[in-house]
mmCIF file of N, CA and C in Angstrom:
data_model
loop_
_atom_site.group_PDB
_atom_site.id
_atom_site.type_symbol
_atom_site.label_atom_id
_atom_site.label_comp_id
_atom_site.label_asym_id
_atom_site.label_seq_id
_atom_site.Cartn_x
_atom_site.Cartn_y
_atom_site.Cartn_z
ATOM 1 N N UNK H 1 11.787 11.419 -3.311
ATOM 2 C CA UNK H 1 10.559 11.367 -4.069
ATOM 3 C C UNK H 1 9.591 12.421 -3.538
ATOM 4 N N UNK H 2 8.752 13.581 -4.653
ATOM 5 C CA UNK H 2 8.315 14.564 -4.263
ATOM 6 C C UNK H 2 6.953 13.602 -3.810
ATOM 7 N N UNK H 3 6.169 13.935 -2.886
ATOM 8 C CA UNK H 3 5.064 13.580 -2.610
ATOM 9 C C UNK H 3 3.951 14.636 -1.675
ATOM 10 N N UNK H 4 2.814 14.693 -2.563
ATOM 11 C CA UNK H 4 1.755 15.712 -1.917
ATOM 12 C C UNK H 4 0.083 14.012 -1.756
ATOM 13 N N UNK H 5 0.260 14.786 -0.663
ATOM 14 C CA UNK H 5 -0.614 13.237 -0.383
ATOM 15 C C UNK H 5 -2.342 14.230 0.198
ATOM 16 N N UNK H 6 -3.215 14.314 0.056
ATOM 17 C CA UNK H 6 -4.321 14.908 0.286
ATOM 18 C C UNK H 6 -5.229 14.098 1.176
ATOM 19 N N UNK H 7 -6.102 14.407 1.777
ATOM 20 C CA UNK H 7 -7.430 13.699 2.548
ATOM 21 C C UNK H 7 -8.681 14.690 3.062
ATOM 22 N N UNK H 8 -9.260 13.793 3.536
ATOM 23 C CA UNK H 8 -10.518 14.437 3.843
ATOM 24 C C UNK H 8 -11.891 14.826 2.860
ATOM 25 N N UNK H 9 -11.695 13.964 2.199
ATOM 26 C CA UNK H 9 -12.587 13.960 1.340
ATOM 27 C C UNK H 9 -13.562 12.915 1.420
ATOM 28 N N UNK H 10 -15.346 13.053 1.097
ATOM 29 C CA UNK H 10 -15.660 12.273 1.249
ATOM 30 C C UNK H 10 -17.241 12.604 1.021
ATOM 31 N N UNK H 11 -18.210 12.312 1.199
ATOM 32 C CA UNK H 11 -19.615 12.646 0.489
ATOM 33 C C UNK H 11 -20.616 13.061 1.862
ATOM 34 N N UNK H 12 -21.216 14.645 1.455
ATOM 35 C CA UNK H 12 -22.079 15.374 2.333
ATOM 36 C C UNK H 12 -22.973 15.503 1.656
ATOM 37 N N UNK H 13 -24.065 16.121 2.225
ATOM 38 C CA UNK H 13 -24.924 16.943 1.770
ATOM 39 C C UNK H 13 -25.185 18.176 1.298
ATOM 40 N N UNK H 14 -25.922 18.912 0.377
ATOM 41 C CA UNK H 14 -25.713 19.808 0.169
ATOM 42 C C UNK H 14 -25.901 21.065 1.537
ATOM 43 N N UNK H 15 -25.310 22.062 1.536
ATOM 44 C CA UNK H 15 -25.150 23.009 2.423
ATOM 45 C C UNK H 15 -24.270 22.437 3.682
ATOM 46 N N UNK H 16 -23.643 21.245 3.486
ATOM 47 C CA UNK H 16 -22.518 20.905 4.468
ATOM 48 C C UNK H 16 -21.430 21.467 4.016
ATOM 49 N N UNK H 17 -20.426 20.990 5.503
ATOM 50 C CA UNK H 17 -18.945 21.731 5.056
ATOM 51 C C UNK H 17 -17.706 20.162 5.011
ATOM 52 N N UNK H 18 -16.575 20.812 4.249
ATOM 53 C CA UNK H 18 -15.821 19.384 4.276
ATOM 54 C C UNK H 18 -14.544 20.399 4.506
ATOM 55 N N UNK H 19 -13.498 19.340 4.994
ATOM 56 C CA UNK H 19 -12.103 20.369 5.180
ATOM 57 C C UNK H 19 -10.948 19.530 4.446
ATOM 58 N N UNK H 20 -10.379 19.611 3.332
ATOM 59 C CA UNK H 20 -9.377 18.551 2.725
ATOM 60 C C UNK H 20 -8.051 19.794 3.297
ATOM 61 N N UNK H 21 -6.848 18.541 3.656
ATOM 62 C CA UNK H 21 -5.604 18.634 3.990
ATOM 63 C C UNK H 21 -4.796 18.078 3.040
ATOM 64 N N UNK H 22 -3.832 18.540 3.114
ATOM 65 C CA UNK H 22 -2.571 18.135 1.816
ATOM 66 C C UNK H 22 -1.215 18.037 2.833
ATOM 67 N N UNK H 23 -0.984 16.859 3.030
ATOM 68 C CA UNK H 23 0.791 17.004 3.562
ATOM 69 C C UNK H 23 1.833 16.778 2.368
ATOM 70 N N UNK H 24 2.884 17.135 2.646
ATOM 71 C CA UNK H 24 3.734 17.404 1.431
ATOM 72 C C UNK H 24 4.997 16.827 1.975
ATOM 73 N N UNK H 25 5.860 15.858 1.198
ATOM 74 C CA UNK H 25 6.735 15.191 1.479
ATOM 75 C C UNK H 25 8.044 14.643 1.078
ATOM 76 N N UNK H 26 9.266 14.371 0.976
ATOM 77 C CA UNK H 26 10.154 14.645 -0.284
ATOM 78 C C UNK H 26 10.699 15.270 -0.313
ATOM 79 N N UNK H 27 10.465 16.433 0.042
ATOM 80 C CA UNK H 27 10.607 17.839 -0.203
ATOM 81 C C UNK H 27 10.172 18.772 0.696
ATOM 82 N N UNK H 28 11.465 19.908 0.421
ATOM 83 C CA UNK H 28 10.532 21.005 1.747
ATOM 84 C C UNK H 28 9.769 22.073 0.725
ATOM 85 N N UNK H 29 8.496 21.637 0.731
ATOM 86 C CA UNK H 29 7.691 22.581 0.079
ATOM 87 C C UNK H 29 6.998 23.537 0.965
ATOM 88 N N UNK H 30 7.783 23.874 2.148
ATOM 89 C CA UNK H 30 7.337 24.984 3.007
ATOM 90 C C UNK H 30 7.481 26.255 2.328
ATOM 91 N N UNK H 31 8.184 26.444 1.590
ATOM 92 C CA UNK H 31 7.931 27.812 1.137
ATOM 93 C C UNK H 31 7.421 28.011 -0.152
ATOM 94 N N UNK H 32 6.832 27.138 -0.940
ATOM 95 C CA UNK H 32 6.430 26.846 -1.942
ATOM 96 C C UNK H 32 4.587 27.412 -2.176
ATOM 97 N N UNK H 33 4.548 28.519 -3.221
ATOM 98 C CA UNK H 33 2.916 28.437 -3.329
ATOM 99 C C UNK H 33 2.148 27.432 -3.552
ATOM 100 N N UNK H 34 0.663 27.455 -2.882
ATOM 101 C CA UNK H 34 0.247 26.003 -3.348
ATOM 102 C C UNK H 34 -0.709 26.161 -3.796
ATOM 103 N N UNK H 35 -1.992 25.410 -3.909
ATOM 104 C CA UNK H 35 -3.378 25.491 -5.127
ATOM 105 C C UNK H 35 -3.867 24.425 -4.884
ATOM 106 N N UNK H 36 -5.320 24.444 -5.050
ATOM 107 C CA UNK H 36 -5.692 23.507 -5.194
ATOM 108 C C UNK H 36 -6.903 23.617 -6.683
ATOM 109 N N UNK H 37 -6.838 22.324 -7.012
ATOM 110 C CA UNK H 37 -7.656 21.906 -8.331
ATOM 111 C C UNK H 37 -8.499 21.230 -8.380
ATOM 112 N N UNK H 38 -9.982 21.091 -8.915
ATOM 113 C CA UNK H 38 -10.576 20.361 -9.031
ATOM 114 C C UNK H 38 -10.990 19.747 -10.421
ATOM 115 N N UNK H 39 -11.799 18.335 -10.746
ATOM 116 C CA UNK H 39 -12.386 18.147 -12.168
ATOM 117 C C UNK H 39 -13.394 17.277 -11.443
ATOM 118 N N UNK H 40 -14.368 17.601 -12.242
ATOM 119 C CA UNK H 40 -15.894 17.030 -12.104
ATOM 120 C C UNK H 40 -15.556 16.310 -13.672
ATOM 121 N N UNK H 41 -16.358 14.973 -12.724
ATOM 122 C CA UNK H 41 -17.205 14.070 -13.967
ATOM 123 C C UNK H 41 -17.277 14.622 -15.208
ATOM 124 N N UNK H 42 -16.300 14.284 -16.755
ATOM 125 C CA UNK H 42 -16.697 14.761 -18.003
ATOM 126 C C UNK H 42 -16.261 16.119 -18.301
ATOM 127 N N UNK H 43 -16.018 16.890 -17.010
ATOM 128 C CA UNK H 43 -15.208 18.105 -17.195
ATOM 129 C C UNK H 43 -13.762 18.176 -17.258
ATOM 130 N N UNK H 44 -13.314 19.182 -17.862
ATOM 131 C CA UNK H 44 -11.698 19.791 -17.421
ATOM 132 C C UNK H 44 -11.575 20.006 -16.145
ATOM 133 N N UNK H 45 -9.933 19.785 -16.056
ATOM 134 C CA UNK H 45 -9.921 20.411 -14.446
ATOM 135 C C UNK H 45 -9.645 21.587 -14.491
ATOM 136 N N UNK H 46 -10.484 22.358 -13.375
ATOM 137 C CA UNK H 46 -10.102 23.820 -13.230
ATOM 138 C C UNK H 46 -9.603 24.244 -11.749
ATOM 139 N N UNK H 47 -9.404 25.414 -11.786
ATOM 140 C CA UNK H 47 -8.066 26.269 -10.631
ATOM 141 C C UNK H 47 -9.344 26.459 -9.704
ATOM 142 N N UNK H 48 -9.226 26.023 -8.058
ATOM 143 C CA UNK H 48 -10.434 26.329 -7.042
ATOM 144 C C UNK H 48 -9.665 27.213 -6.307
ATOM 145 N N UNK H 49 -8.025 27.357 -5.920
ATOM 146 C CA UNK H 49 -8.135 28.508 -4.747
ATOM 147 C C UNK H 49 -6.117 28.337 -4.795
ATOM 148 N N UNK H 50 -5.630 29.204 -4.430
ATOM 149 C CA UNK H 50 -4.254 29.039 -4.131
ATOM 150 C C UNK H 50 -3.645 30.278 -3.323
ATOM 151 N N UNK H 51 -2.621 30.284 -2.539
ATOM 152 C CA UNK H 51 -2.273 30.792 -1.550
ATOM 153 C C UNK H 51 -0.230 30.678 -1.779
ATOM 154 N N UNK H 52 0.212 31.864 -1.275
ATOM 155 C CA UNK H 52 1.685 32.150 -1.347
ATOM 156 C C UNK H 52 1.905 31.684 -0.252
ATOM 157 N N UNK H 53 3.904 31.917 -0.104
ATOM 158 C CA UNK H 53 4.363 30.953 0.674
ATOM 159 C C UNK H 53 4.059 31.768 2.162
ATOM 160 N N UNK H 54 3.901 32.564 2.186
ATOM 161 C CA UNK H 54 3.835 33.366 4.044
ATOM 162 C C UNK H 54 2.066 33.442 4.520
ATOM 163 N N UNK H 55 0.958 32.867 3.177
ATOM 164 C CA UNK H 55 -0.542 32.552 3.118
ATOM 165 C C UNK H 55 -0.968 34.159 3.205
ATOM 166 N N UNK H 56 -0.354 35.258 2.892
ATOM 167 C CA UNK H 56 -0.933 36.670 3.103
ATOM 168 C C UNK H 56 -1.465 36.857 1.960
ATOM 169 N N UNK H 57 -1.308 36.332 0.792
ATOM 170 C CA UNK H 57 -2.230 36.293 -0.478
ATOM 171 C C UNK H 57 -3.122 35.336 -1.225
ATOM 172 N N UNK H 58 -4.222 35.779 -1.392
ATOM 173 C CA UNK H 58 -4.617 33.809 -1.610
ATOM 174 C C UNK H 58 -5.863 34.401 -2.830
ATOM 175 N N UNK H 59 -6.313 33.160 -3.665
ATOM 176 C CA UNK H 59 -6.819 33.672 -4.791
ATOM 177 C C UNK H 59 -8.038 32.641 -5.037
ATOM 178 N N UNK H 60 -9.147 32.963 -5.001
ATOM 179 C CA UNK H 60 -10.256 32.050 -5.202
ATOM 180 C C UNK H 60 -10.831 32.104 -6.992
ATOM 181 N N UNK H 61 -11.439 31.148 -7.555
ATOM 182 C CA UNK H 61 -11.917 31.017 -8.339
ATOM 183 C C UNK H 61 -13.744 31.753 -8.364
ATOM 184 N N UNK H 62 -14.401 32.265 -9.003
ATOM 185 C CA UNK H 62 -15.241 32.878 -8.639
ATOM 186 C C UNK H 62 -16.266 31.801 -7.802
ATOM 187 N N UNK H 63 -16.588 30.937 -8.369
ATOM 188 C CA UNK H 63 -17.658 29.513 -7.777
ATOM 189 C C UNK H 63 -17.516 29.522 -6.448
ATOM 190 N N UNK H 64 -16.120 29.794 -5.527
ATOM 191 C CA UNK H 64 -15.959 29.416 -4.430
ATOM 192 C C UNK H 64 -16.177 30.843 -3.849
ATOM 193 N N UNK H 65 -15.776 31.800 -4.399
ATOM 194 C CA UNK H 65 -15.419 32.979 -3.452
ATOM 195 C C UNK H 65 -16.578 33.127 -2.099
ATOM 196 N N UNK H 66 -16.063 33.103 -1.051
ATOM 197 C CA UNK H 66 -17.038 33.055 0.042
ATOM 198 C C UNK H 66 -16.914 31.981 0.681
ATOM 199 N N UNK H 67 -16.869 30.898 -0.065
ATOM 200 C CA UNK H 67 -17.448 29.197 0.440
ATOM 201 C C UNK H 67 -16.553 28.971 1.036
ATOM 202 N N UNK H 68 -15.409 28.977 0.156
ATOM 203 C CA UNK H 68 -13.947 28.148 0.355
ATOM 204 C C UNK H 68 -13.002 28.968 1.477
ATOM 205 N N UNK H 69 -11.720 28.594 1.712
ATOM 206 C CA UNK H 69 -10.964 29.182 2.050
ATOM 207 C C UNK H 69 -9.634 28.829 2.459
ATOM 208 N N UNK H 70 -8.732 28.918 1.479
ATOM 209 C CA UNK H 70 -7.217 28.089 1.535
ATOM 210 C C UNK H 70 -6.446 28.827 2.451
ATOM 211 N N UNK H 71 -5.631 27.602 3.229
ATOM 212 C CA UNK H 71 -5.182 27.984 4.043
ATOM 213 C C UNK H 71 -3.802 27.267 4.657
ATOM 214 N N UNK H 72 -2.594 27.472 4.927
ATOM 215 C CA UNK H 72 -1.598 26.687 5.004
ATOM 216 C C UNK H 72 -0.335 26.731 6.074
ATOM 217 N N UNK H 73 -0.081 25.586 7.016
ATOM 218 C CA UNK H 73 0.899 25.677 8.297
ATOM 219 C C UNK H 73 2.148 25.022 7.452
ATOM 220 N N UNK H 74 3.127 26.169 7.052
ATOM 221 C CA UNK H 74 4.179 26.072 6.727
ATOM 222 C C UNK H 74 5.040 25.263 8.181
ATOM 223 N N UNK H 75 5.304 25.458 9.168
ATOM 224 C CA UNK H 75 6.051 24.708 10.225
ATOM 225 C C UNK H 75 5.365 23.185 9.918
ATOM 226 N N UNK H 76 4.096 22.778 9.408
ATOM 227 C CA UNK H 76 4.048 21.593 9.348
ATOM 228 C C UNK H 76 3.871 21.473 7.883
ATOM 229 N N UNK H 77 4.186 21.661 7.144
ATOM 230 C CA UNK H 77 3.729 21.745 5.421
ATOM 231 C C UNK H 77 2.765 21.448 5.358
ATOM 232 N N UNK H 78 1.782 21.705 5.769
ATOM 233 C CA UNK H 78 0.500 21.637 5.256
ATOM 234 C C UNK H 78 -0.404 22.676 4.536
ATOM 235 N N UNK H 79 -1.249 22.310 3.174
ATOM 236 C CA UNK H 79 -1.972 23.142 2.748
ATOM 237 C C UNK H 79 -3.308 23.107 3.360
ATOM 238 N N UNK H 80 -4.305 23.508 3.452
ATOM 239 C CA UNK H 80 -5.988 23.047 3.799
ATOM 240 C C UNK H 80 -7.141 23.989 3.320
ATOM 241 N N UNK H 81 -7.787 23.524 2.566
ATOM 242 C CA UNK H 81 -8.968 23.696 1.982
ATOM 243 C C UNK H 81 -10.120 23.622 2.747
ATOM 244 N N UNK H 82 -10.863 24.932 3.327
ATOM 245 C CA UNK H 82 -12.397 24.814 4.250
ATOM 246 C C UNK H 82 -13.070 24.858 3.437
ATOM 247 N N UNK H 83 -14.258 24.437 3.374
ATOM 248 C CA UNK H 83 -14.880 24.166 2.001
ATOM 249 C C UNK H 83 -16.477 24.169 2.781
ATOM 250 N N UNK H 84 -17.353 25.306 2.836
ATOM 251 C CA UNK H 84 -18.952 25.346 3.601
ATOM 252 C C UNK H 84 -19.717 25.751 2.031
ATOM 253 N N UNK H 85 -20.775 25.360 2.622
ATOM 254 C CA UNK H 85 -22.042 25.718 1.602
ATOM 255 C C UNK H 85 -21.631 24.967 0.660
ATOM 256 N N UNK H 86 -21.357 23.721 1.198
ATOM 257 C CA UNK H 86 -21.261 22.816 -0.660
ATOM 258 C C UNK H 86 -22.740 22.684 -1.358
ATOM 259 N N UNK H 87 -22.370 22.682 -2.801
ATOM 260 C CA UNK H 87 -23.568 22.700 -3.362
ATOM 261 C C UNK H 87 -23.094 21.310 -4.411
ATOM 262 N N UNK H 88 -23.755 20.310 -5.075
ATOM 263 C CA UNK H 88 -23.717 19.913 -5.892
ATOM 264 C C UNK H 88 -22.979 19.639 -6.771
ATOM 265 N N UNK H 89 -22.764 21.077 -7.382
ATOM 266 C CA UNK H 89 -21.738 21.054 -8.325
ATOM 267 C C UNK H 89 -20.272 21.346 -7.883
ATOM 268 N N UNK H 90 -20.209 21.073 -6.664
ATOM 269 C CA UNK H 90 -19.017 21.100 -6.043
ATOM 270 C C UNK H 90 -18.167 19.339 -6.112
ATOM 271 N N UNK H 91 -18.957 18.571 -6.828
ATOM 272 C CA UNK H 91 -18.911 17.464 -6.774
ATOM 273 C C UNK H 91 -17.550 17.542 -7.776
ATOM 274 N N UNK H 92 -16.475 17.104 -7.419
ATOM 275 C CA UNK H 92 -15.127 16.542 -8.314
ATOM 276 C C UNK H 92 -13.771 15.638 -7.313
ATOM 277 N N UNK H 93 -12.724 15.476 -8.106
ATOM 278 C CA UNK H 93 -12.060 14.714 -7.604
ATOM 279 C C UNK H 93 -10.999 16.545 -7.171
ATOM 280 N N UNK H 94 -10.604 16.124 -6.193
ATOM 281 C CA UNK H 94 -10.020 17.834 -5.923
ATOM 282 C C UNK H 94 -8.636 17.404 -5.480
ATOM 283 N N UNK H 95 -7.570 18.372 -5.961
ATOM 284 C CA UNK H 95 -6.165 18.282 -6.099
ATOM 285 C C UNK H 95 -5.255 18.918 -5.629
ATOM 286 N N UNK H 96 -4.414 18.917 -4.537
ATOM 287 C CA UNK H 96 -3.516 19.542 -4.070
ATOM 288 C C UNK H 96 -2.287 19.502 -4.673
ATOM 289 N N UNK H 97 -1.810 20.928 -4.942
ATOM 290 C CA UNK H 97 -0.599 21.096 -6.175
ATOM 291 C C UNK H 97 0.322 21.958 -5.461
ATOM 292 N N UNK H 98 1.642 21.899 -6.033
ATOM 293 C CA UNK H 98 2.996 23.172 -5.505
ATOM 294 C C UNK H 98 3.238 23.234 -6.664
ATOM 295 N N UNK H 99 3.510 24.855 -6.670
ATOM 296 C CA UNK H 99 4.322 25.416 -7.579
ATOM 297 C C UNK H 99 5.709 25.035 -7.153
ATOM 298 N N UNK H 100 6.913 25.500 -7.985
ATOM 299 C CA UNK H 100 8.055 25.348 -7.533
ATOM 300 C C UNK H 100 8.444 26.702 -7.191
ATOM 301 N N UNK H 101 7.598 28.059 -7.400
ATOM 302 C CA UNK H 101 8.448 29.435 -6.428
ATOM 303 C C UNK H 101 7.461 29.392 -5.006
ATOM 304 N N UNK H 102 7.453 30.474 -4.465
ATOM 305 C CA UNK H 102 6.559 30.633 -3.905
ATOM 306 C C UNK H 102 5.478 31.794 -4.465
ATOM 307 N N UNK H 103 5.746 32.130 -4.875
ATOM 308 C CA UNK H 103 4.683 33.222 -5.598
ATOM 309 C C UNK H 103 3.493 32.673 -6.463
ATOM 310 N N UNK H 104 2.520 32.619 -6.438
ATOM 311 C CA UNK H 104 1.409 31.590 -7.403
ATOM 312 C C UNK H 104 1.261 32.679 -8.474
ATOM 313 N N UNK H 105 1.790 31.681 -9.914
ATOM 314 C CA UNK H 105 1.498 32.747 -10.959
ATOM 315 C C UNK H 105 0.759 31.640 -11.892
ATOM 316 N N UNK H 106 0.018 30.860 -11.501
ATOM 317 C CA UNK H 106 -1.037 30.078 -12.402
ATOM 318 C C UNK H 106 -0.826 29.027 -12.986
ATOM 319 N N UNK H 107 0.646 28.329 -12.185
ATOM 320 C CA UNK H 107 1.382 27.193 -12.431
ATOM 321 C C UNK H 107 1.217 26.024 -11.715
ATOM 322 N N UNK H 108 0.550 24.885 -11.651
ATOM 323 C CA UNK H 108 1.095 23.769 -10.563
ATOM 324 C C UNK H 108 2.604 23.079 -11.324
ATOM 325 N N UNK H 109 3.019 22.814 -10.446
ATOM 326 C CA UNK H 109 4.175 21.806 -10.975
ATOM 327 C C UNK H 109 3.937 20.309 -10.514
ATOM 328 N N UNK H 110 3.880 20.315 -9.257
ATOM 329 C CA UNK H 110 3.780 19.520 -8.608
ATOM 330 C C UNK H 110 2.002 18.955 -8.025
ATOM 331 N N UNK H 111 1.550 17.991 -8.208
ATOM 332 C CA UNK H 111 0.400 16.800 -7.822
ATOM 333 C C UNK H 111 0.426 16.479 -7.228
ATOM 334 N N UNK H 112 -0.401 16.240 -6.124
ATOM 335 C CA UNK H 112 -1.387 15.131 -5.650
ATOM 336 C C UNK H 112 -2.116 13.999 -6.443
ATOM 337 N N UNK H 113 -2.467 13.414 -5.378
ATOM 338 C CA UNK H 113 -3.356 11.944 -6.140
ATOM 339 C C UNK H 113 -4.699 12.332 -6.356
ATOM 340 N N UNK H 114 -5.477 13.134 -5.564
ATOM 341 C CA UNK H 114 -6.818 13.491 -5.953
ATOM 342 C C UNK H 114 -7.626 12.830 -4.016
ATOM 343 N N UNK H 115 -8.342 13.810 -4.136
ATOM 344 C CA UNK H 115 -9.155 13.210 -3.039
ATOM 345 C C UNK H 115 -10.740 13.240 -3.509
ATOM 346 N N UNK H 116 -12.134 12.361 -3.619
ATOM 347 C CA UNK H 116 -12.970 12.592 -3.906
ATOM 348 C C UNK H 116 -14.334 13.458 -3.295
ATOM 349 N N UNK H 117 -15.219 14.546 -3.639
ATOM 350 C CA UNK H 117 -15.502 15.417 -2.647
ATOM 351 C C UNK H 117 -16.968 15.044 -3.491
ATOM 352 N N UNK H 118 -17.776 14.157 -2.496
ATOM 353 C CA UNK H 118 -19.038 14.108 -3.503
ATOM 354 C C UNK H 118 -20.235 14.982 -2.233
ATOM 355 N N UNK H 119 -20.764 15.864 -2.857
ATOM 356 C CA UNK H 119 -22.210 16.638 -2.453
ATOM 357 C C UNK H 119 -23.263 16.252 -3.304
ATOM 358 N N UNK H 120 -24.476 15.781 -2.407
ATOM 359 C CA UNK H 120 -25.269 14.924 -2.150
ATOM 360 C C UNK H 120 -26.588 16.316 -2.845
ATOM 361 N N UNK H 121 -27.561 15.807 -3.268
ATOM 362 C CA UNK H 121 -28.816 17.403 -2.903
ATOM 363 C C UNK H 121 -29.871 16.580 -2.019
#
């Protein structure tokens, strides 16, 4: 059973930092690109950041560029999301995903359950 299990989520203030982790399980999704997703309240979910399988390429959504920063220990499958200068609208349920290559071409295949990331003003 494929399983991407996420944490670290949880409610700051604005201009705090939060760090969500993704272990991945089931499966060796060590070499697998990964991503992460978010959806706010009433919104679609949209693409926040994703990273290839060796982490030498990684791709932010404009909202984050700066803030964020994906990042991932293949020897332990882990993905991780640094996440400073939250603002507000950073507020969603946020999603750790695998593609099935390693190359990120704008695909998740694979889910998480969602971790909740609420910023406070």
């Amino acid at each position: 059973q494929v399983q991407l299990v996420e944490s670290g989520g949880g409610m700051v203030q604005a201009g705090g930092s939060l760090r969500l982790s993704c272990a991945a399980s089931g499966r060796t999704f060590s070499m697998a690109a990964k991503a992460w997703f978010r959806q706010a309240p009433g919104k679609e979910r949209e693409f926040v950041a994703a990273i290839n399988w060796s982490g030498s390429t990684t791709y932010y959504e404009e909202p984050v560029k700066g803030r964020f920063t994906i990042s991932r220990d293949n020897d332990k499958n882990t993905v991780s999301l640094q996440m400073n200068s939250l603002k507000p609208e950073d507020t969603a349920v946020y999603y750790c995903t695998a593609a099935s290559g390693t190359t990120w071409y704008g695909r998740a295949d694979y889910w998480g359950q969602g971790t909740q990331v609420t910023v406070s003003s």
